[in-house]
PDB file of C-alpha atoms in Angstrom:
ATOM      1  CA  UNK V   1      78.817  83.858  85.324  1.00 93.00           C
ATOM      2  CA  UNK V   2      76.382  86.495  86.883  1.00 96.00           C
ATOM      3  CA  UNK V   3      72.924  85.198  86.625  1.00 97.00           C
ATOM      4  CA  UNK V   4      69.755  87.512  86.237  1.00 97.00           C
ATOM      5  CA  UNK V   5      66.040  87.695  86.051  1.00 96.00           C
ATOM      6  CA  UNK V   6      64.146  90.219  84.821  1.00 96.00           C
ATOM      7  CA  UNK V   7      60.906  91.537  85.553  1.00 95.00           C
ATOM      8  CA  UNK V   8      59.040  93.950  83.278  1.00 92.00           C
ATOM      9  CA  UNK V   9      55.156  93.937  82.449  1.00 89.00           C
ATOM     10  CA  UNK V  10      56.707  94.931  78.780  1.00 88.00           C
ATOM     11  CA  UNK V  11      57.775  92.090  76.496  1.00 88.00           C
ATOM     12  CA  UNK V  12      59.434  93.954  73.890  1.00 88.00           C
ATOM     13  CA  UNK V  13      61.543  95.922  76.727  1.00 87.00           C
ATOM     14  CA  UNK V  14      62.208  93.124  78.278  1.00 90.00           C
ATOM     15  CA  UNK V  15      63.840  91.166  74.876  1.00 91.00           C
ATOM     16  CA  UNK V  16      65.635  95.033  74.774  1.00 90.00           C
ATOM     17  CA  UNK V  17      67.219  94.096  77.925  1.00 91.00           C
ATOM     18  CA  UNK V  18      67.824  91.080  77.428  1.00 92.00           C
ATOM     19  CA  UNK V  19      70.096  91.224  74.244  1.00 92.00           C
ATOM     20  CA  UNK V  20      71.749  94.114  75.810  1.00 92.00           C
ATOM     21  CA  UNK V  21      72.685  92.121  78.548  1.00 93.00           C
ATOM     22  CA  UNK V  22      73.821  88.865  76.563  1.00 91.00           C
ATOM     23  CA  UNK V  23      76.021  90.967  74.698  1.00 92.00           C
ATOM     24  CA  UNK V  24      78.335  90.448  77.844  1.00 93.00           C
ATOM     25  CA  UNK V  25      80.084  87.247  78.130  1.00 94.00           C
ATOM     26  CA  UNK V  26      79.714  87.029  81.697  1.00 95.00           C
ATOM     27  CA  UNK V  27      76.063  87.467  81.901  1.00 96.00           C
ATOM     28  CA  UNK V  28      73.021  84.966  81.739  1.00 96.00           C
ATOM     29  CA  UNK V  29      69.704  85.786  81.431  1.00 96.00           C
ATOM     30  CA  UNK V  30      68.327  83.065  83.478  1.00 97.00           C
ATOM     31  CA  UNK V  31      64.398  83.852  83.446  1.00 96.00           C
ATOM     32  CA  UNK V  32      61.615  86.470  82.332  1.00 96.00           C
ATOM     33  CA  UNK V  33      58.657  87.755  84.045  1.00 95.00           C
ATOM     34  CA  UNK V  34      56.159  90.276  83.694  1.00 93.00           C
ATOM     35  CA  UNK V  35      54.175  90.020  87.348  1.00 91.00           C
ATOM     36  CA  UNK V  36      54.715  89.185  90.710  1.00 90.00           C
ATOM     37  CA  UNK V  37      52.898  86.134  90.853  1.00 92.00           C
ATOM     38  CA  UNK V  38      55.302  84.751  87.527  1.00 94.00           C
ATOM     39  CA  UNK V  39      58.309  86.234  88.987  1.00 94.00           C
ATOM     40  CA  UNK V  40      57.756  83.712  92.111  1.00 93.00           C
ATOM     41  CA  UNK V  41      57.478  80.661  89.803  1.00 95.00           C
ATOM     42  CA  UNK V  42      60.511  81.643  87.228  1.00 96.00           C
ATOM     43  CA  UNK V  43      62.793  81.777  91.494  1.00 95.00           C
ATOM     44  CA  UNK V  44      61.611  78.693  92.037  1.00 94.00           C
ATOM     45  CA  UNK V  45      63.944  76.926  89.430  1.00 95.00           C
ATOM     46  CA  UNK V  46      66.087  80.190  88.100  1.00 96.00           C
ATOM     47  CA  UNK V  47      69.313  80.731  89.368  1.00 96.00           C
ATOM     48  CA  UNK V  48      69.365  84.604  89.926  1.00 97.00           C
ATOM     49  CA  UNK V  49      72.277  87.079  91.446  1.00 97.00           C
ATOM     50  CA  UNK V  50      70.642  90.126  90.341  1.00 96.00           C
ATOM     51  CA  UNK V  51      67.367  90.850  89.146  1.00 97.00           C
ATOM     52  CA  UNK V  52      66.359  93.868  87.159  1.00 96.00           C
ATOM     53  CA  UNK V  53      63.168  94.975  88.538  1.00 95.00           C
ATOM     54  CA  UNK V  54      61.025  97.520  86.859  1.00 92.00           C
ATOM     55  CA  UNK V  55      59.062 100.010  89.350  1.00 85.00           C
ATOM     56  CA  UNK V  56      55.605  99.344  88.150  1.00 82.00           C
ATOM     57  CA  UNK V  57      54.202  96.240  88.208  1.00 84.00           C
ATOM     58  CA  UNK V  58      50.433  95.292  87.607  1.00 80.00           C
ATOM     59  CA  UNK V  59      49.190  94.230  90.898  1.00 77.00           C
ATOM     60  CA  UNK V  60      52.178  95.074  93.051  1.00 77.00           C
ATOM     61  CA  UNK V  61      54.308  98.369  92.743  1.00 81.00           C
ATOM     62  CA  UNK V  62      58.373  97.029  92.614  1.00 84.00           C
ATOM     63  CA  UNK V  63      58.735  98.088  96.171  1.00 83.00           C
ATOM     64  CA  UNK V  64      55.961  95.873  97.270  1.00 84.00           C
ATOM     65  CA  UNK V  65      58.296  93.205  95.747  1.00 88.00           C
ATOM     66  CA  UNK V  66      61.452  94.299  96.404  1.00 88.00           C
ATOM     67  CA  UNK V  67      60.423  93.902  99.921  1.00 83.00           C
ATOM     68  CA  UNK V  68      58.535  90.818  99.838  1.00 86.00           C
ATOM     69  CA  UNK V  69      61.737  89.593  97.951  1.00 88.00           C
ATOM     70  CA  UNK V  70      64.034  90.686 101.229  1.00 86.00           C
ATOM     71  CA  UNK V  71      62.296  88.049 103.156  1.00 84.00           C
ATOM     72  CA  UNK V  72      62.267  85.113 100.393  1.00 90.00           C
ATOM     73  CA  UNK V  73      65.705  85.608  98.611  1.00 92.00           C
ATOM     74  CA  UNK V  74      67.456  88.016 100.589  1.00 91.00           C
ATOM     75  CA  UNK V  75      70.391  87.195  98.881  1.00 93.00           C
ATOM     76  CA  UNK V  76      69.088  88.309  95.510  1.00 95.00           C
ATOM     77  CA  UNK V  77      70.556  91.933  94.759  1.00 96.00           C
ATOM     78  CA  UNK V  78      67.612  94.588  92.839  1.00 95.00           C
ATOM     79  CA  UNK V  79      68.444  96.863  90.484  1.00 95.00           C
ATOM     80  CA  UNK V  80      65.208  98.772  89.842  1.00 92.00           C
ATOM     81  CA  UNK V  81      65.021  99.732  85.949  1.00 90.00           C
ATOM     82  CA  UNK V  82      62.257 102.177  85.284  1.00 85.00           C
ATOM     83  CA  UNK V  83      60.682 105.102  83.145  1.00 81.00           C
ATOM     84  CA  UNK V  84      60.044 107.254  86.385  1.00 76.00           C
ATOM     85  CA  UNK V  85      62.272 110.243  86.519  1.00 68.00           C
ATOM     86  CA  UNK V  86      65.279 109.710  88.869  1.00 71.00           C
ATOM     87  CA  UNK V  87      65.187 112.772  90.850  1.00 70.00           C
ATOM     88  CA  UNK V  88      61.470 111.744  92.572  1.00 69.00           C
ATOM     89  CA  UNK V  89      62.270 107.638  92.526  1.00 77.00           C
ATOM     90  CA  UNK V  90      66.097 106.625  92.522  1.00 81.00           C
ATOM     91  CA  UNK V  91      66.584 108.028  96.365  1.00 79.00           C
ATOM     92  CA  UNK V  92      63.018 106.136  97.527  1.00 80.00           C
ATOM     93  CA  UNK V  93      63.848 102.903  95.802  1.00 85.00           C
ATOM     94  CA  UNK V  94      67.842 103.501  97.422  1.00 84.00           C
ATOM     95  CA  UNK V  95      65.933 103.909 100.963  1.00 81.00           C
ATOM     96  CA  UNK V  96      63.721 100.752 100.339  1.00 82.00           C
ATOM     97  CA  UNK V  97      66.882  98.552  99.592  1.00 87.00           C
ATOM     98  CA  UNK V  98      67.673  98.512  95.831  1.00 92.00           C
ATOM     99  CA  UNK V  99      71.025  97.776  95.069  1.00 93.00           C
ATOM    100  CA  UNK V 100      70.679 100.407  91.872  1.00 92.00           C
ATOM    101  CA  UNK V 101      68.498 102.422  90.174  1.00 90.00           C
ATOM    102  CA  UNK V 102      68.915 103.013  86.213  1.00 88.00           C
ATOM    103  CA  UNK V 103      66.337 104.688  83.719  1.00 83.00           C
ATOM    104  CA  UNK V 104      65.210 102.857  81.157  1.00 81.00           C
ATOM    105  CA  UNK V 105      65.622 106.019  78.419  1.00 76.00           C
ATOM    106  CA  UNK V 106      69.571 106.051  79.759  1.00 78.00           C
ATOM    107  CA  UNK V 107      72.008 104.226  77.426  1.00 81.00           C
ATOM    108  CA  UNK V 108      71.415 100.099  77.582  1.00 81.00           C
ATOM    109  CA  UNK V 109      74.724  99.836  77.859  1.00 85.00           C
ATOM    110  CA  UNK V 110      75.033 101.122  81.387  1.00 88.00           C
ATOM    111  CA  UNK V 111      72.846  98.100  82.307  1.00 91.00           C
ATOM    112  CA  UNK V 112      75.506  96.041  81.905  1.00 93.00           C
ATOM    113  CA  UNK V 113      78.091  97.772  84.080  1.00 92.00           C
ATOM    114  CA  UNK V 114      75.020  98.485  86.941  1.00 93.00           C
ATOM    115  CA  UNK V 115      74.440  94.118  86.765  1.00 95.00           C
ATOM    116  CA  UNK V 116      78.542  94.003  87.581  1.00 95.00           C
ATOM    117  CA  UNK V 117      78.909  96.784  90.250  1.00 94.00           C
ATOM    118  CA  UNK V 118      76.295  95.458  91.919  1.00 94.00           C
ATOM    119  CA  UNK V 119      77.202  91.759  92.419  1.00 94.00           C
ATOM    120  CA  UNK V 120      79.987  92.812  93.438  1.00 93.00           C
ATOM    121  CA  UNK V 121      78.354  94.320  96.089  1.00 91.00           C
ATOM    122  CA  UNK V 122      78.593  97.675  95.656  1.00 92.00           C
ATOM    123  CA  UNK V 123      75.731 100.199  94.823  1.00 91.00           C
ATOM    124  CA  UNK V 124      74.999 101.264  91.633  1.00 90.00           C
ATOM    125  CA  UNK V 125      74.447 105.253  91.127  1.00 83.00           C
ATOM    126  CA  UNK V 126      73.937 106.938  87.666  1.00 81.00           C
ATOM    127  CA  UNK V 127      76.236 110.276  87.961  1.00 78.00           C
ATOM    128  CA  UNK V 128      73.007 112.221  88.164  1.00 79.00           C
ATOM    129  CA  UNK V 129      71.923 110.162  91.444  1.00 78.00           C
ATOM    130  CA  UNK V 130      75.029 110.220  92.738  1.00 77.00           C
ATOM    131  CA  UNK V 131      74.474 113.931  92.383  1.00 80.00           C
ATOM    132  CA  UNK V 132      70.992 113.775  94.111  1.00 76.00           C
ATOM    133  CA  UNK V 133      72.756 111.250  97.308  1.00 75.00           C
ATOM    134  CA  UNK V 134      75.512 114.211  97.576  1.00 75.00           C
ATOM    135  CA  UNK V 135      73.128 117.463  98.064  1.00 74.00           C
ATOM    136  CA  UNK V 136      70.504 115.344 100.252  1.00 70.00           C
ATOM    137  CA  UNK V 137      72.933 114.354 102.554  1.00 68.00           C
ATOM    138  CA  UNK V 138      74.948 118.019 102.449  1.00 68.00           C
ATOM    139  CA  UNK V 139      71.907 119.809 102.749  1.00 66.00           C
ATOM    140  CA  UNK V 140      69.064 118.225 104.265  1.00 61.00           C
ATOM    141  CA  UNK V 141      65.692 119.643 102.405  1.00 60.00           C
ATOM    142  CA  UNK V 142      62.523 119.383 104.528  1.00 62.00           C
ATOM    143  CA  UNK V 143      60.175 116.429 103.436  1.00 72.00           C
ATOM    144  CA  UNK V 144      58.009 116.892 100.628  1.00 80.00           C
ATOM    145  CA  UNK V 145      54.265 116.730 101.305  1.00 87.00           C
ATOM    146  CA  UNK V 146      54.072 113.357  98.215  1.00 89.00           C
ATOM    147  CA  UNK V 147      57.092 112.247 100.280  1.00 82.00           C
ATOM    148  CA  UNK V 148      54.971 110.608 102.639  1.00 84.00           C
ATOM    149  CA  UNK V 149      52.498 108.662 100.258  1.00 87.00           C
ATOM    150  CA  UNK V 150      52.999 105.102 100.566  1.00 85.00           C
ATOM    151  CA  UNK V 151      53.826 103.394  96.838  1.00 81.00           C
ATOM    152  CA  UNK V 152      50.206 102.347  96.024  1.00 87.00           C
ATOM    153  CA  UNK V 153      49.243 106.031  96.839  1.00 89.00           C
ATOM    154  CA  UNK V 154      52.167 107.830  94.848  1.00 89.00           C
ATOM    155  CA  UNK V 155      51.449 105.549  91.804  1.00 87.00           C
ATOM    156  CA  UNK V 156      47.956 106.923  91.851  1.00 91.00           C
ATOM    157  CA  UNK V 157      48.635 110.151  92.040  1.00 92.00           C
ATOM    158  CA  UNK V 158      51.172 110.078  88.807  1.00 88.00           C
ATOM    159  CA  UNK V 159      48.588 108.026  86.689  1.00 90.00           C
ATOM    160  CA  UNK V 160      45.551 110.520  87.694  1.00 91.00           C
ATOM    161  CA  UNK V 161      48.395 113.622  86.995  1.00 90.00           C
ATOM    162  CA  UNK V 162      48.685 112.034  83.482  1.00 87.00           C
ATOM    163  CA  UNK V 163      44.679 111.719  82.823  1.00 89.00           C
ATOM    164  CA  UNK V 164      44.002 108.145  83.348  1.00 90.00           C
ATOM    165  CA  UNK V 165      40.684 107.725  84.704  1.00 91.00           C
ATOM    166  CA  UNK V 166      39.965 105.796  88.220  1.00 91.00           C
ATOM    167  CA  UNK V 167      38.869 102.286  85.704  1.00 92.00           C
ATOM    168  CA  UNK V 168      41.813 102.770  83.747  1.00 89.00           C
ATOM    169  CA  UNK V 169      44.196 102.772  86.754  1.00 90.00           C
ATOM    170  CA  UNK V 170      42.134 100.027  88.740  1.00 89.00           C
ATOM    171  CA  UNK V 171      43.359  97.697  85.750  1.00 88.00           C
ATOM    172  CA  UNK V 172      46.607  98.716  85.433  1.00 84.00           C
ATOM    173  CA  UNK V 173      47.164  97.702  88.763  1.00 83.00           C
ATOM    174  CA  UNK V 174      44.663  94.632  88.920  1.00 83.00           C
ATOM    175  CA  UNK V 175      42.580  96.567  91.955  1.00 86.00           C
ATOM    176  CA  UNK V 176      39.114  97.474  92.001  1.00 90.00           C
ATOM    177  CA  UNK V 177      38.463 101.210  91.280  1.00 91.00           C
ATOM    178  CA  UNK V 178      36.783 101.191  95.048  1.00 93.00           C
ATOM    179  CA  UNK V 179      40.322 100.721  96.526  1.00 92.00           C
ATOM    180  CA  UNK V 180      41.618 103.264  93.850  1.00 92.00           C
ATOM    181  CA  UNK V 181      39.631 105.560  95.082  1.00 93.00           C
ATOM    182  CA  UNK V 182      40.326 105.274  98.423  1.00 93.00           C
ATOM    183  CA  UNK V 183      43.961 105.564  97.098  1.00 93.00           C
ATOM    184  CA  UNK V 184      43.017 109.247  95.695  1.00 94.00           C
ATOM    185  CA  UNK V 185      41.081 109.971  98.941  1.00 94.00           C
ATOM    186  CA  UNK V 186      44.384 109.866 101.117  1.00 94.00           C
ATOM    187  CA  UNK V 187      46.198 111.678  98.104  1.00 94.00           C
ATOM    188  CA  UNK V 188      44.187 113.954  98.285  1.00 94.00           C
ATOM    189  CA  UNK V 189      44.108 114.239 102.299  1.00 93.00           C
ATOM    190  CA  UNK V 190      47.858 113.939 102.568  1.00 92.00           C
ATOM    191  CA  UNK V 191      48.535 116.807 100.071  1.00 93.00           C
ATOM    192  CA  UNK V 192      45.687 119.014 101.085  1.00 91.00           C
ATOM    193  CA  UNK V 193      43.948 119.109  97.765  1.00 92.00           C
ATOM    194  CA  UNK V 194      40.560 119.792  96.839  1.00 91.00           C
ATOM    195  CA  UNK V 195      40.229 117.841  93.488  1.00 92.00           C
ATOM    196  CA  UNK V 196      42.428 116.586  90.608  1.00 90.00           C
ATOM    197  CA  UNK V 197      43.243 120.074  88.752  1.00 90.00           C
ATOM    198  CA  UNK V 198      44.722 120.763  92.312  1.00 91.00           C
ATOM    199  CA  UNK V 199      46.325 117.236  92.020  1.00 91.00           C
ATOM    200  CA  UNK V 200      47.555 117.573  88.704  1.00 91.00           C
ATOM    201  CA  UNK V 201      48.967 121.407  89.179  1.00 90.00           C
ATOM    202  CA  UNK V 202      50.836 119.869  92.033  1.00 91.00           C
ATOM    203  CA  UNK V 203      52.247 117.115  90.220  1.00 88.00           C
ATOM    204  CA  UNK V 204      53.767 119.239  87.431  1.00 86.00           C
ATOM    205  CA  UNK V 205      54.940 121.626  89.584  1.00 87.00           C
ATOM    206  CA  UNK V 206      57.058 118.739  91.520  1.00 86.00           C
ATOM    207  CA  UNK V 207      58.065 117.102  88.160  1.00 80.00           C
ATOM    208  CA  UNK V 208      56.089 114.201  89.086  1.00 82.00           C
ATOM    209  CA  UNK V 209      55.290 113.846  85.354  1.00 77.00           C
TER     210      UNK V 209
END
């Protein structure tokens, strides 16, 4: 029996998951959390092999976890499950450490073969990252300028791209809108932008959103 854990800030995608996954015999949904701080308390009792890990978190972007996970339960194997598109996220989550990286608009289905590639301990690719893993290693491309943003700092720039105000993305990632703007201030230092039309034109034009 493969045991997993998931951990989504959204109920209803979460009970999505879940029944997809239960529809396999060998799979247990062992626990359910929506933040860090409730993922640490459902590992403290919960067996878990794999656990499906969505990208953003309140509080703590799923990297942040992922790698605080590496030194708790390294033997726990992350399959990141997110709305983000895969060409800009799949490859950074691969280089973090995730075992897999599925969208959650992709068929449900394909959940349940990614939980059973990768506890077998192989990686799990979609064909369209596999895709991305083949032309980045045939043909190296020169960094992108948002390449170099740290999580905290790419998650604000997407959320400000998409119109949310500096309150509105202080609370979606429980931080005070002084650190969010110090967030946009290295955004906007890193990618040489005067203001947020600049910031927005640039993420459109790099299919941030």
């Amino acid at each position: 029996m493969i045991n997993v854990v998931l951990c989504d800030d959204h109920a209803v995608l979460r009970r999505g998951i879940r029944d997809t996954l239960t529809e396999s015999p060998d799979i247990c949904v062992t626990g359910e959390a929506g933040s860090y701080p409730e993922l640490r308390e459902v590992l403290r009792t919960a067996a878990c092999d794999v656990l499906l890990l969505d990208l953003n978190l309140p509080g703590r972007s799923g990297l942040e976890v992922m790698a605080s996970l590496r030194e708790t339960h390294p033997d726990i194997k992350v399959l990141i499950v997110s709305m983000y598109p895969e060409d800009q996220y799949a490859l950074r989550c691969l280089k973090a450490g995730a075992h897999g990286y599925a969208n959650k608009a992709g068929d449900p289905v394909q959940l349940i073969a990614a939980v059973q590639t990768i506890v077998q301990g192989r990686k799990y690719l979609t064909p369209e990252v596999a895709q991305l893993l083949a032309d980045s290693l045939a043909q190296p491309t020169p960094e992108l300028p948002h390449e170099s943003l740290s999580e905290r700092e790419l998650q604000t720039l997407v959320k400000m791209a998409s119109g949310k105000r500096l309150s509105d993305i202080a609370q979606e990632l429980m931080l005070s809108p002084k650190t969010v703007s110090v967030y946009r201030a290295r955004v906007l230092e890193k990618l040489k932008l005067a203001n947020n039309a600049e910031l927005t034109v640039y993420a459109i034009r790099n299919k941030l959103v």
